[in-house]
Short mmCIF file of C-alpha atoms and ligand atoms in Angstrom, two decimals:
data_model
loop_
_atom_site.label_atom_id
_atom_site.label_comp_id
_atom_site.label_asym_id
_atom_site.label_seq_id
_atom_site.Cartn_x
_atom_site.Cartn_y
_atom_site.Cartn_z
CA MET A 1 142.29 14.06 19.14
CA GLY A 2 145.02 12.39 21.22
CA GLN A 3 145.17 15.55 23.29
CA ILE A 4 141.43 15.51 23.99
CA LYS A 5 141.72 11.91 25.10
CA ASP A 6 144.51 12.85 27.51
CA ILE A 7 142.45 15.66 28.99
CA LEU A 8 139.50 13.33 29.44
CA ARG A 9 141.70 10.80 31.17
CA THR A 10 143.15 13.26 33.64
CA MET A 11 139.67 14.56 34.37
CA GLU A 12 138.91 11.26 36.05
CA TYR A 13 141.11 12.50 38.85
CA GLY A 14 138.73 15.22 39.91
CA PRO A 15 138.76 18.99 39.70
CA ALA A 16 141.94 20.99 39.19
CA PRO A 17 143.88 21.39 42.44
CA GLU A 18 144.32 24.74 44.09
CA SER A 19 146.97 26.65 42.28
CA ASN A 20 147.79 29.29 44.83
CA ILE A 21 149.05 27.50 47.94
CA ASP A 22 151.19 29.86 49.97
CA VAL A 23 154.66 28.46 50.51
CA GLN A 24 155.20 30.11 53.88
CA ALA A 25 151.81 28.91 55.11
CA TRP A 26 152.71 25.37 53.99
CA LEU A 27 156.02 25.54 55.84
CA ASP A 28 154.35 27.03 58.93
CA ALA A 29 151.74 24.27 58.97
CA ASN A 30 154.58 21.72 59.10
CA LYS A 31 156.75 23.44 61.70
CA LYS A 32 157.02 20.25 63.75
CA GLY A 33 158.86 18.62 60.90
CA PHE A 34 158.28 16.59 57.74
CA GLY A 35 158.51 12.81 57.65
CA HIS A 36 158.89 10.21 54.92
CA PHE A 37 156.29 9.07 52.41
CA ILE A 38 156.00 5.32 52.75
CA ASN A 39 153.22 3.05 51.46
CA GLY A 40 151.05 6.03 50.55
CA LYS A 41 151.25 7.61 54.02
CA PHE A 42 153.24 10.46 55.54
CA THR A 43 155.07 9.20 58.59
CA GLY A 44 155.42 12.61 60.28
CA SER A 45 158.63 13.32 62.16
CA GLU A 46 157.54 12.76 65.75
CA GLY A 47 160.11 10.79 67.69
CA LEU A 48 162.42 10.67 64.65
CA LYS A 49 165.84 12.24 64.36
CA THR A 50 165.60 15.28 62.09
CA PHE A 51 167.92 17.60 60.18
CA ALA A 52 167.40 21.29 59.40
CA VAL A 53 166.78 22.57 55.89
CA ILE A 54 168.36 25.99 55.30
CA ASN A 55 167.49 28.69 52.78
CA PRO A 56 170.95 29.43 51.29
CA ALA A 57 169.89 32.93 50.23
CA ASN A 58 169.59 34.15 53.82
CA ALA A 59 170.82 31.28 56.02
CA LYS A 60 167.38 30.94 57.71
CA VAL A 61 165.97 27.55 58.70
CA LEU A 62 163.04 26.59 56.45
CA ALA A 63 162.03 23.25 57.94
CA LYS A 64 163.03 20.13 59.80
CA VAL A 65 163.00 16.79 58.02
CA ALA A 66 163.29 13.23 59.35
CA ASN A 67 166.52 11.35 58.81
CA GLY A 68 165.77 7.89 57.38
CA THR A 69 166.92 4.81 59.30
CA ALA A 70 167.39 1.19 58.23
CA GLU A 71 163.82 0.48 59.44
CA ASP A 72 162.40 3.30 57.32
CA VAL A 73 164.26 2.10 54.24
CA ASP A 74 163.14 -1.46 54.88
CA ALA A 75 159.51 -0.39 55.27
CA ALA A 76 159.73 1.62 52.04
CA VAL A 77 161.28 -1.27 50.09
CA LYS A 78 158.66 -3.67 51.44
CA ALA A 79 155.88 -1.28 50.38
CA ALA A 80 157.42 -0.92 46.93
CA ARG A 81 157.72 -4.71 46.59
CA ALA A 82 154.11 -5.25 47.66
CA ALA A 83 152.89 -2.63 45.18
CA PHE A 84 155.00 -3.94 42.31
CA GLY A 85 152.86 -6.96 41.46
CA LYS A 86 149.67 -5.04 40.76
CA TRP A 87 151.33 -1.90 39.33
CA SER A 88 153.51 -3.80 36.88
CA LYS A 89 150.50 -5.75 35.62
CA LEU A 90 148.33 -2.70 34.96
CA PRO A 91 147.96 -2.01 31.25
CA GLY A 92 150.43 0.74 30.29
CA HIS A 93 147.62 3.15 29.42
CA GLU A 94 146.25 2.77 32.95
CA ARG A 95 149.62 3.67 34.47
CA ALA A 96 149.84 6.57 32.02
CA LYS A 97 146.73 8.11 33.58
CA TYR A 98 148.59 8.62 36.82
CA LEU A 99 151.56 10.20 35.06
CA TYR A 100 149.27 12.60 33.22
CA ALA A 101 147.59 13.48 36.51
CA ILE A 102 150.96 14.14 38.20
CA ALA A 103 152.06 16.35 35.30
CA ARG A 104 148.84 18.29 35.36
CA HIS A 105 148.89 18.82 39.13
CA ILE A 106 152.48 20.06 39.00
CA GLN A 107 151.57 22.48 36.22
CA LYS A 108 148.67 23.80 38.26
CA ARG A 109 151.01 24.33 41.19
CA GLU A 110 153.85 25.75 39.13
CA ARG A 111 154.10 28.88 41.22
CA PHE A 112 154.16 26.99 44.51
CA PHE A 113 156.80 24.54 43.31
CA SER A 114 158.93 27.33 41.79
CA VAL A 115 158.97 29.42 44.96
CA LEU A 116 159.63 26.40 47.17
CA GLU A 117 162.47 25.18 44.95
CA THR A 118 164.04 28.62 44.88
CA MET A 119 163.88 28.95 48.66
CA ASP A 120 165.31 25.49 49.18
CA ASN A 121 168.08 25.58 46.57
CA GLY A 122 168.94 29.28 46.07
CA LYS A 123 168.45 29.24 42.28
CA PRO A 124 166.73 32.26 40.69
CA ILE A 125 162.95 32.20 40.50
CA ARG A 126 163.18 33.02 36.79
CA GLU A 127 164.86 29.67 36.28
CA THR A 128 162.60 27.57 38.51
CA ARG A 129 159.53 29.22 36.97
CA ASP A 130 160.64 29.07 33.32
CA ILE A 131 162.90 26.03 33.26
CA ASP A 132 162.91 23.59 36.22
CA ILE A 133 159.20 23.21 36.89
CA PRO A 134 157.99 23.30 33.24
CA LEU A 135 160.61 20.64 32.43
CA VAL A 136 159.34 18.52 35.34
CA ALA A 137 155.77 18.64 33.98
CA ARG A 138 157.08 17.93 30.48
CA HIS A 139 158.96 14.90 31.78
CA PHE A 140 155.82 13.38 33.25
CA TYR A 141 153.72 14.17 30.17
CA HIS A 142 156.37 12.68 27.92
CA HIS A 143 156.63 9.50 29.95
CA ALA A 144 152.87 9.21 30.19
CA GLY A 145 153.11 8.87 26.41
CA TRP A 146 155.67 6.10 26.76
CA GLY A 147 153.43 4.41 29.34
CA GLU A 148 150.72 4.22 26.70
CA MET A 149 153.06 2.55 24.23
CA VAL A 150 155.28 0.47 26.45
CA GLU A 151 153.75 -2.91 25.60
CA THR A 152 153.91 -2.37 21.85
CA GLU A 153 157.18 -0.46 21.63
CA PHE A 154 159.05 -2.68 24.08
CA GLU A 155 157.60 -6.08 23.32
CA GLY A 156 159.67 -8.79 24.99
CA PHE A 157 160.67 -6.51 27.86
CA SER A 158 159.39 -6.38 31.44
CA PRO A 159 159.83 -3.87 34.26
CA VAL A 160 162.92 -4.40 36.39
CA GLY A 161 161.15 -4.36 39.75
CA VAL A 162 161.83 -2.18 42.80
CA CYS A 163 164.14 0.73 41.98
CA GLY A 164 166.31 2.54 44.52
CA GLN A 165 166.93 6.10 43.35
CA VAL A 166 169.29 8.66 44.88
CA ILE A 167 169.47 12.23 43.57
CA PRO A 168 171.53 15.41 44.07
CA TRP A 169 170.60 18.95 45.07
CA ASN A 170 171.26 20.96 41.93
CA PHE A 171 167.90 20.32 40.19
CA PRO A 172 165.96 18.73 43.04
CA LEU A 173 162.52 18.26 41.48
CA LEU A 174 163.80 17.82 37.93
CA MET A 175 166.18 15.04 38.98
CA LEU A 176 163.29 13.41 40.82
CA ALA A 177 161.22 13.60 37.62
CA TRP A 178 164.06 12.14 35.56
CA LYS A 179 164.10 9.18 37.93
CA ILE A 180 160.45 8.57 38.79
CA ALA A 181 158.69 9.24 35.47
CA PRO A 182 160.45 6.57 33.34
CA ALA A 183 160.48 4.07 36.21
CA LEU A 184 156.71 4.31 36.67
CA ALA A 185 155.95 4.40 32.94
CA ALA A 186 157.82 1.13 32.52
CA GLY A 187 155.91 -0.50 35.40
CA ASN A 188 158.43 -0.31 38.26
CA THR A 189 157.95 0.93 41.80
CA VAL A 190 160.46 3.20 43.53
CA VAL A 191 162.15 4.20 46.76
CA LEU A 192 163.78 7.58 46.26
CA LYS A 193 166.06 9.64 48.47
CA PRO A 194 166.33 13.38 47.76
CA ALA A 195 169.50 15.25 48.70
CA GLU A 196 169.67 16.25 52.34
CA LEU A 197 170.18 19.88 51.29
CA THR A 198 167.03 20.08 49.14
CA PRO A 199 164.24 17.72 50.23
CA LEU A 200 161.26 20.11 50.14
CA THR A 201 159.88 19.84 46.61
CA ALA A 202 160.08 16.04 46.91
CA ILE A 203 157.76 16.31 49.93
CA ALA A 204 155.35 18.47 47.94
CA PHE A 205 155.63 15.95 45.11
CA ALA A 206 154.63 13.14 47.50
CA GLU A 207 151.55 15.22 48.38
CA VAL A 208 150.66 15.29 44.69
CA CYS A 209 151.05 11.49 44.47
CA HIS A 210 148.75 11.17 47.48
CA GLU A 211 146.15 13.56 46.06
CA ILE A 212 145.88 11.92 42.68
CA GLY A 213 145.40 8.55 44.34
CA LEU A 214 148.57 6.89 43.11
CA PRO A 215 148.36 3.36 44.51
CA ALA A 216 150.15 3.04 47.87
CA GLY A 217 153.75 1.88 47.67
CA VAL A 218 154.34 2.78 44.01
CA VAL A 219 156.35 5.87 45.04
CA ASN A 220 158.13 5.94 48.41
CA ILE A 221 160.31 8.83 49.49
CA VAL A 222 162.76 8.41 52.35
CA HIS A 223 164.78 11.44 53.43
CA GLY A 224 168.19 11.51 54.96
CA ASP A 225 171.89 11.90 54.33
CA GLY A 226 174.37 9.76 52.43
CA SER A 227 174.03 6.89 54.91
CA THR A 228 170.31 6.61 54.07
CA GLY A 229 171.29 6.58 50.39
CA ALA A 230 173.73 3.75 51.08
CA LEU A 231 171.01 1.79 52.89
CA ILE A 232 168.74 2.08 49.84
CA CYS A 233 171.43 1.11 47.33
CA GLY A 234 172.55 -1.82 49.45
CA HIS A 235 169.10 -3.16 50.34
CA GLU A 236 168.85 -6.78 49.24
CA ASP A 237 165.37 -6.42 47.77
CA ILE A 238 166.23 -3.53 45.43
CA ASP A 239 166.45 -4.68 41.79
CA LYS A 240 167.91 -1.55 40.27
CA VAL A 241 169.91 1.42 41.53
CA ALA A 242 169.69 4.73 39.69
CA PHE A 243 172.08 7.35 41.02
CA THR A 244 172.84 10.94 40.07
CA GLY A 245 175.58 12.72 41.94
CA SER A 246 179.32 12.95 42.25
CA THR A 247 181.78 10.56 40.63
CA GLU A 248 183.20 9.79 44.10
CA VAL A 249 179.88 8.54 45.47
CA GLY A 250 179.08 6.80 42.18
CA ARG A 251 182.27 4.81 42.61
CA ILE A 252 181.33 3.85 46.19
CA ILE A 253 177.90 2.65 45.03
CA ARG A 254 179.38 0.64 42.17
CA GLU A 255 181.71 -1.11 44.60
CA GLN A 256 178.93 -1.60 47.12
CA ILE A 257 176.65 -3.45 44.72
CA ALA A 258 179.32 -5.23 42.68
CA GLY A 259 178.54 -8.94 42.49
CA SER A 260 174.84 -8.47 43.15
CA GLU A 261 172.19 -8.84 40.43
CA LYS A 262 171.19 -5.20 40.72
CA LYS A 263 170.95 -3.22 37.51
CA LEU A 264 172.79 0.11 37.76
CA SER A 265 172.83 3.49 36.05
CA LEU A 266 175.13 6.32 37.12
CA GLU A 267 174.83 9.99 36.09
CA LEU A 268 177.95 11.60 37.49
CA GLY A 269 180.12 14.69 37.23
CA GLY A 270 181.47 16.60 34.27
CA LYS A 271 183.98 19.18 33.09
CA SER A 272 182.53 19.99 29.72
CA PRO A 273 184.38 21.86 26.97
CA PHE A 274 182.85 24.93 25.32
CA ILE A 275 184.72 25.33 22.03
CA VAL A 276 184.61 28.64 20.14
CA PHE A 277 186.06 28.81 16.61
CA GLU A 278 187.13 32.10 15.05
CA ASP A 279 184.25 32.02 12.55
CA ALA A 280 181.63 31.69 15.33
CA ASP A 281 178.87 34.24 15.85
CA MET A 282 180.67 35.97 18.68
CA ASP A 283 177.66 37.56 20.36
CA GLY A 284 175.88 34.22 20.28
CA ALA A 285 178.90 32.46 21.77
CA VAL A 286 179.21 35.05 24.55
CA GLU A 287 175.55 34.54 25.39
CA GLY A 288 176.26 30.82 25.23
CA VAL A 289 178.92 31.17 27.94
CA VAL A 290 176.39 32.94 30.15
CA ASP A 291 174.07 29.94 29.79
CA ALA A 292 176.85 27.38 29.95
CA ILE A 293 178.46 28.39 33.22
CA TRP A 294 176.26 30.94 34.97
CA PHE A 295 172.92 29.19 34.58
CA ASN A 296 172.00 27.66 37.96
CA GLN A 297 175.12 29.28 39.51
CA GLY A 298 177.23 26.82 37.52
CA GLU A 299 175.90 23.99 39.69
CA VAL A 300 175.18 21.98 36.56
CA CYS A 301 176.71 18.60 35.75
CA CYS A 302 176.97 19.49 32.05
CA ALA A 303 178.10 23.11 32.61
CA GLY A 304 180.46 24.38 29.90
CA SER A 305 183.16 24.97 32.48
CA ARG A 306 186.19 24.78 30.16
CA ILE A 307 186.04 27.51 27.53
CA LEU A 308 188.39 26.81 24.60
CA VAL A 309 188.80 29.77 22.23
CA GLN A 310 190.64 29.86 18.91
CA GLU A 311 193.73 32.01 19.37
CA GLY A 312 192.98 34.66 16.72
CA ILE A 313 189.79 35.85 18.45
CA ALA A 314 190.68 35.15 22.08
CA GLU A 315 191.31 38.73 23.26
CA ARG A 316 188.25 40.10 21.46
CA PHE A 317 186.14 37.28 22.87
CA TYR A 318 187.35 37.78 26.45
CA ASN A 319 186.71 41.52 26.21
CA LYS A 320 183.15 40.96 25.01
CA LEU A 321 182.61 38.43 27.76
CA ARG A 322 183.89 40.81 30.46
CA LYS A 323 181.57 43.54 29.11
CA ARG A 324 178.63 41.12 29.29
CA MET A 325 179.60 40.17 32.85
CA GLU A 326 179.11 43.79 33.89
CA THR A 327 175.39 43.39 33.24
CA LEU A 328 174.88 40.21 35.30
CA ARG A 329 172.71 40.63 38.38
CA VAL A 330 173.45 38.51 41.43
CA GLY A 331 171.28 38.53 44.53
CA ASP A 332 168.01 37.48 46.18
CA PRO A 333 166.84 34.53 44.07
CA LEU A 334 163.19 35.36 44.75
CA ASP A 335 163.70 38.68 42.94
CA LYS A 336 162.53 38.15 39.36
CA THR A 337 165.23 40.44 37.96
CA MET A 338 168.15 38.33 39.21
CA ASP A 339 170.27 36.26 36.83
CA ILE A 340 172.22 34.43 39.52
CA GLY A 341 171.14 33.42 43.00
CA ALA A 342 172.89 31.77 45.94
CA LEU A 343 174.99 28.61 45.92
CA VAL A 344 173.17 25.71 47.54
CA SER A 345 174.89 25.91 50.93
CA ALA A 346 177.61 27.53 53.00
CA GLY A 347 179.59 24.31 52.52
CA GLN A 348 179.38 24.59 48.74
CA LEU A 349 180.44 28.25 48.94
CA LYS A 350 183.48 27.20 50.95
CA ARG A 351 184.34 24.46 48.46
CA VAL A 352 184.04 26.76 45.42
CA SER A 353 186.01 29.54 47.16
CA ALA A 354 188.82 27.12 48.06
CA LEU A 355 189.09 25.84 44.47
CA VAL A 356 189.15 29.37 43.10
CA GLU A 357 191.90 30.36 45.57
CA ARG A 358 193.86 27.33 44.41
CA GLY A 359 193.43 28.50 40.82
CA LYS A 360 194.95 31.87 41.71
CA VAL A 361 197.84 30.29 43.59
CA GLU A 362 198.55 28.09 40.56
CA GLY A 363 198.95 31.23 38.42
CA GLY A 364 195.49 31.76 36.93
CA THR A 365 194.08 35.26 36.37
CA LEU A 366 190.52 35.49 37.67
CA TRP A 367 187.97 37.87 36.09
CA GLN A 368 184.87 38.40 38.17
CA ALA A 369 181.67 40.33 37.51
CA PRO A 370 181.70 43.69 39.33
CA VAL A 371 178.73 42.89 41.58
CA THR A 372 177.94 43.71 45.19
CA LEU A 373 176.91 40.52 46.91
CA PRO A 374 174.25 40.42 49.65
CA ALA A 375 175.81 40.42 53.14
CA LYS A 376 174.06 37.18 54.16
CA GLY A 377 173.77 33.97 52.20
CA SER A 378 176.00 31.78 50.03
CA TYR A 379 176.74 34.10 47.11
CA PHE A 380 179.73 33.97 44.78
CA ALA A 381 180.48 36.49 42.01
CA PRO A 382 180.55 34.82 38.57
CA GLY A 383 183.93 34.67 36.93
CA PHE A 384 186.38 32.99 34.61
CA PHE A 385 190.07 32.20 34.71
CA THR A 386 192.58 32.91 31.97
CA ASP A 387 196.31 31.98 31.99
CA VAL A 388 195.58 28.49 33.23
CA GLU A 389 197.50 25.33 32.36
CA PRO A 390 195.36 22.39 31.16
CA ALA A 391 196.82 20.32 34.02
CA SER A 392 195.95 22.90 36.71
CA THR A 393 193.41 22.12 39.43
CA VAL A 394 190.73 24.47 38.12
CA CYS A 395 190.96 22.91 34.64
CA GLU A 396 190.73 19.37 35.96
CA VAL A 397 188.39 19.44 38.96
CA GLU A 398 184.65 20.03 38.67
CA ILE A 399 184.18 23.36 40.50
CA PHE A 400 180.37 23.09 40.43
CA GLY A 401 180.06 26.83 40.85
CA PRO A 402 179.91 29.94 38.65
CA VAL A 403 183.54 29.86 37.53
CA ALA A 404 184.92 28.66 34.18
CA THR A 405 188.44 28.42 32.83
CA ALA A 406 189.44 29.82 29.43
CA THR A 407 192.31 28.56 27.29
CA THR A 408 193.22 29.04 23.65
CA PHE A 409 193.85 26.62 20.80
CA ARG A 410 195.14 27.02 17.27
CA THR A 411 193.79 24.10 15.22
CA PRO A 412 190.77 21.78 15.39
CA ASP A 413 193.12 18.92 16.32
CA GLU A 414 194.46 20.92 19.23
CA ALA A 415 190.90 21.77 20.31
CA ILE A 416 189.99 18.07 20.32
CA ALA A 417 193.10 17.17 22.30
CA LEU A 418 192.24 19.81 24.92
CA ALA A 419 188.53 18.96 24.95
CA ASN A 420 189.21 15.26 25.55
CA ASN A 421 191.92 15.93 28.12
CA THR A 422 189.63 15.11 31.03
CA LYS A 423 188.49 12.06 32.93
CA TYR A 424 184.88 13.07 32.31
CA GLY A 425 182.75 12.81 29.17
CA LEU A 426 179.32 14.26 29.80
CA ALA A 427 178.71 17.12 27.36
CA ALA A 428 180.36 19.50 24.90
CA SER A 429 179.35 22.68 23.11
CA ILE A 430 180.82 23.70 19.73
CA TRP A 431 180.50 27.17 18.21
CA SER A 432 181.21 27.69 14.50
CA GLU A 433 179.38 28.94 11.41
CA ASN A 434 180.97 26.06 9.49
CA ILE A 435 178.59 23.17 10.01
CA ASN A 436 180.98 20.65 8.46
CA LEU A 437 183.67 21.60 10.94
CA ALA A 438 181.19 21.52 13.84
CA LEU A 439 179.87 18.08 12.87
CA ASP A 440 183.38 16.73 12.43
CA MET A 441 184.30 18.03 15.90
CA ALA A 442 181.08 16.60 17.36
CA ALA A 443 182.06 13.13 16.20
CA ARG A 444 185.54 13.41 17.70
CA VAL A 445 184.77 14.89 21.10
CA LYS A 446 184.23 12.24 23.79
CA ALA A 447 180.96 13.30 25.35
CA GLY A 448 177.49 11.84 25.80
CA VAL A 449 175.80 15.01 24.54
CA VAL A 450 177.15 17.50 21.99
CA TRP A 451 175.46 20.83 21.27
CA ILE A 452 176.28 22.93 18.21
CA ASN A 453 175.86 26.69 18.55
CA SER A 454 173.84 26.10 21.70
CA THR A 455 174.31 24.73 25.18
CA ASN A 456 172.49 23.15 28.13
CA LEU A 457 169.54 22.08 25.99
CA LEU A 458 167.71 19.28 27.76
CA ASP A 459 164.52 17.57 26.73
CA ALA A 460 162.51 14.64 28.03
CA GLY A 461 162.62 13.09 24.56
CA ALA A 462 166.41 13.04 24.23
CA GLY A 463 168.66 10.56 26.02
CA PHE A 464 171.15 12.27 28.35
CA GLY A 465 174.17 10.68 30.01
CA GLY A 466 177.91 10.32 30.01
CA TYR A 467 180.99 8.36 29.12
CA ARG A 468 184.09 7.60 31.17
CA GLU A 469 183.90 8.96 34.74
CA SER A 470 180.68 10.80 33.94
CA GLY A 471 178.90 7.48 34.34
CA PHE A 472 176.79 5.22 32.16
CA GLY A 473 173.16 4.74 31.24
CA ARG A 474 170.84 7.30 29.68
CA GLU A 475 167.93 9.32 31.03
CA GLY A 476 165.17 10.56 28.72
CA GLY A 477 163.69 9.31 25.49
CA ARG A 478 163.62 5.71 24.31
CA GLU A 479 167.15 5.01 25.59
CA GLY A 480 166.13 6.08 29.08
CA LEU A 481 163.27 3.56 29.14
CA TYR A 482 165.66 0.66 28.62
CA GLU A 483 167.26 1.50 31.99
CA TYR A 484 163.99 0.49 33.63
CA LEU A 485 163.26 -2.63 31.57
CA THR A 486 164.75 -6.11 31.42
CA ALA A 487 164.73 -8.22 28.27
CA ASP A 488 162.60 -11.30 28.90
CA TRP A 489 165.25 -13.58 27.40
CA GLU A 490 167.65 -12.49 30.17
CA LYS A 491 165.25 -13.87 32.74
CA ARG A 492 165.26 -17.25 31.04
CA LEU A 493 169.01 -17.65 31.42
CA PRO A 494 169.94 -20.51 33.77
P1 TAP B 501 176.80 13.63 45.97
O1 TAP B 501 177.51 14.14 47.14
O2 TAP B 501 177.38 12.50 45.23
O3 TAP B 501 175.34 13.26 46.48
C1 TAP B 501 174.33 12.79 45.62
C2 TAP B 501 173.32 12.02 46.43
O4 TAP B 501 173.93 10.83 46.95
C3 TAP B 501 172.80 12.76 47.65
O5 TAP B 501 171.44 12.44 47.82
C4 TAP B 501 173.66 12.20 48.75
O6 TAP B 501 173.12 12.33 50.03
C5 TAP B 501 173.75 10.76 48.36
N1 TAP B 501 174.86 10.01 48.91
C6 TAP B 501 176.00 10.44 49.49
N2 TAP B 501 176.79 9.39 49.86
C7 TAP B 501 176.13 8.27 49.48
C8 TAP B 501 176.42 6.88 49.55
N3 TAP B 501 177.54 6.41 50.06
N4 TAP B 501 175.51 6.00 49.06
C9 TAP B 501 174.37 6.42 48.49
N5 TAP B 501 174.04 7.74 48.40
C10 TAP B 501 174.91 8.65 48.87
O7 TAP B 501 176.56 14.76 44.88
P2 TAP B 501 175.97 16.21 45.13
O8 TAP B 501 177.02 17.01 45.78
O9 TAP B 501 174.62 16.14 45.75
O10 TAP B 501 175.72 16.68 43.63
C11 TAP B 501 176.70 17.20 42.86
C12 TAP B 501 177.25 16.18 41.89
O11 TAP B 501 176.20 15.59 41.11
C13 TAP B 501 178.17 16.80 40.87
O12 TAP B 501 179.33 16.03 40.72
C14 TAP B 501 177.36 16.80 39.60
O13 TAP B 501 178.12 16.82 38.43
C15 TAP B 501 176.54 15.58 39.73
N6 TAP B 501 175.34 15.63 38.89
C16 TAP B 501 175.30 14.87 37.77
C17 TAP B 501 174.20 14.93 36.95
C18 TAP B 501 174.19 14.09 35.71
S1 TAP B 501 172.79 13.94 34.94
N7 TAP B 501 175.26 13.51 35.26
C19 TAP B 501 173.12 15.74 37.26
C20 TAP B 501 173.18 16.49 38.41
C21 TAP B 501 174.31 16.43 39.23
P3 TAP B 501 173.21 13.72 50.83
O14 TAP B 501 173.87 14.71 49.98
O15 TAP B 501 171.82 14.00 51.12
O16 TAP B 501 174.00 13.43 52.03
#
């Protein structure tokens, strides 16, 4: 019954959109360049400074996009402020209609969004088609549900106001969804900056907002580099900053807004342990490693990048893993048979390569999949290091590429000591057939998310976020909503 009601609601937004827009035709039609989306209008890029967007799989230019200035940011914040009054006072079920409509339009355009995301980011089409874009739609559906219930479930809370949101390039549209869906459901308006490397699906998303008739100013998207991000975070009329990205930039933002009244949430880096006990289902754990570190080329904040294996099974486990690596396919991300695509940019390839070289110099033994990489594009063969010291660079620094480290442990206590020997605390994965042991470990590992006999499971209904230098605040589920609400009693404080 609820479902039928939802369908009826979304039907108010007209017939289903076209589902077969051609990505190349869309890019060709915008050859002059894309602009920002401010106050419900596309600015175009004429007369604006632009930057080139490159397809990392073949190094070809895909598009030109305007670089946001202080004036653009100011116009976007003003539009968001003007829209806030009416939007925040709409009954939650009215706001929910728009979220349902966004979800539905994205679903209808799944193919378009998947291809565009793959071309922009380099990740395999199998992942954008089966993971990224379905999770984006799910995020909007889920938060449409919260929109319906926000007044009753969060009585005594009000929306925060105008939210400045800055996101990274590793899951461009999904990170946008994680930011925009809860903000809107709770009654806020937003100014969002996508990563300079991957702005294209955010532009297509703005088109969806336009088509469904989202009131002007509720969502504003300003493109640009880190300096545009800094302008948004520092703008005096922003009430909340939500940032996902590196710990380094998170620190800069925290310093920048210290002393202001801005609410802040930071989703930062990670160096997550992947702990395999000798009683684990070994085939399952090997498959788990594939998901933990080679999904999305390892460009995943919660990637299981530190494999910890109990000593008695280590050699057998490594041998199985090497055998599995022989079957990995790396290449053109638009090819549906590929497991691993290109890293996001030539710069990222250089960074990953330099860290891996450092690992070798520091004495690590690198095992890489025997793959032939395409001649052009930012490809890196997946691999893992053995013979590494816990204090070595590759064990400490987030590589953010398809390379893990592997070390052994003897006892659960030693595994915990190694797992927690990091400045981060985002996620952990524990593999054992002994559920008591796994649960005991889960309670002792310092991480915001712990998976048992699984990894990289993300859902709109479950709060996600870190401890320590992985940041604070949660995204998803009930916890995530609190990031976009203020308790009314706080407002009454003198
Ligand atoms: P960053 O370099 O930190 O960039 C993230 C975003 O911040 C980009 O849009 C960037 O702009 C912008 N930015 C740069 N300097 C800024 C400043 N001073 N003020 C405001 N914004 C600024 O991270 P990245 O390289 O894109 O992404 C990789 C990092 O994100 C990794 O550390 C990864 O672990 C983390 N990450 C964390 C999570 C969660 S949920 N914890 C999820 C995904 C990624 P431009 O890049 O456009 O210049």
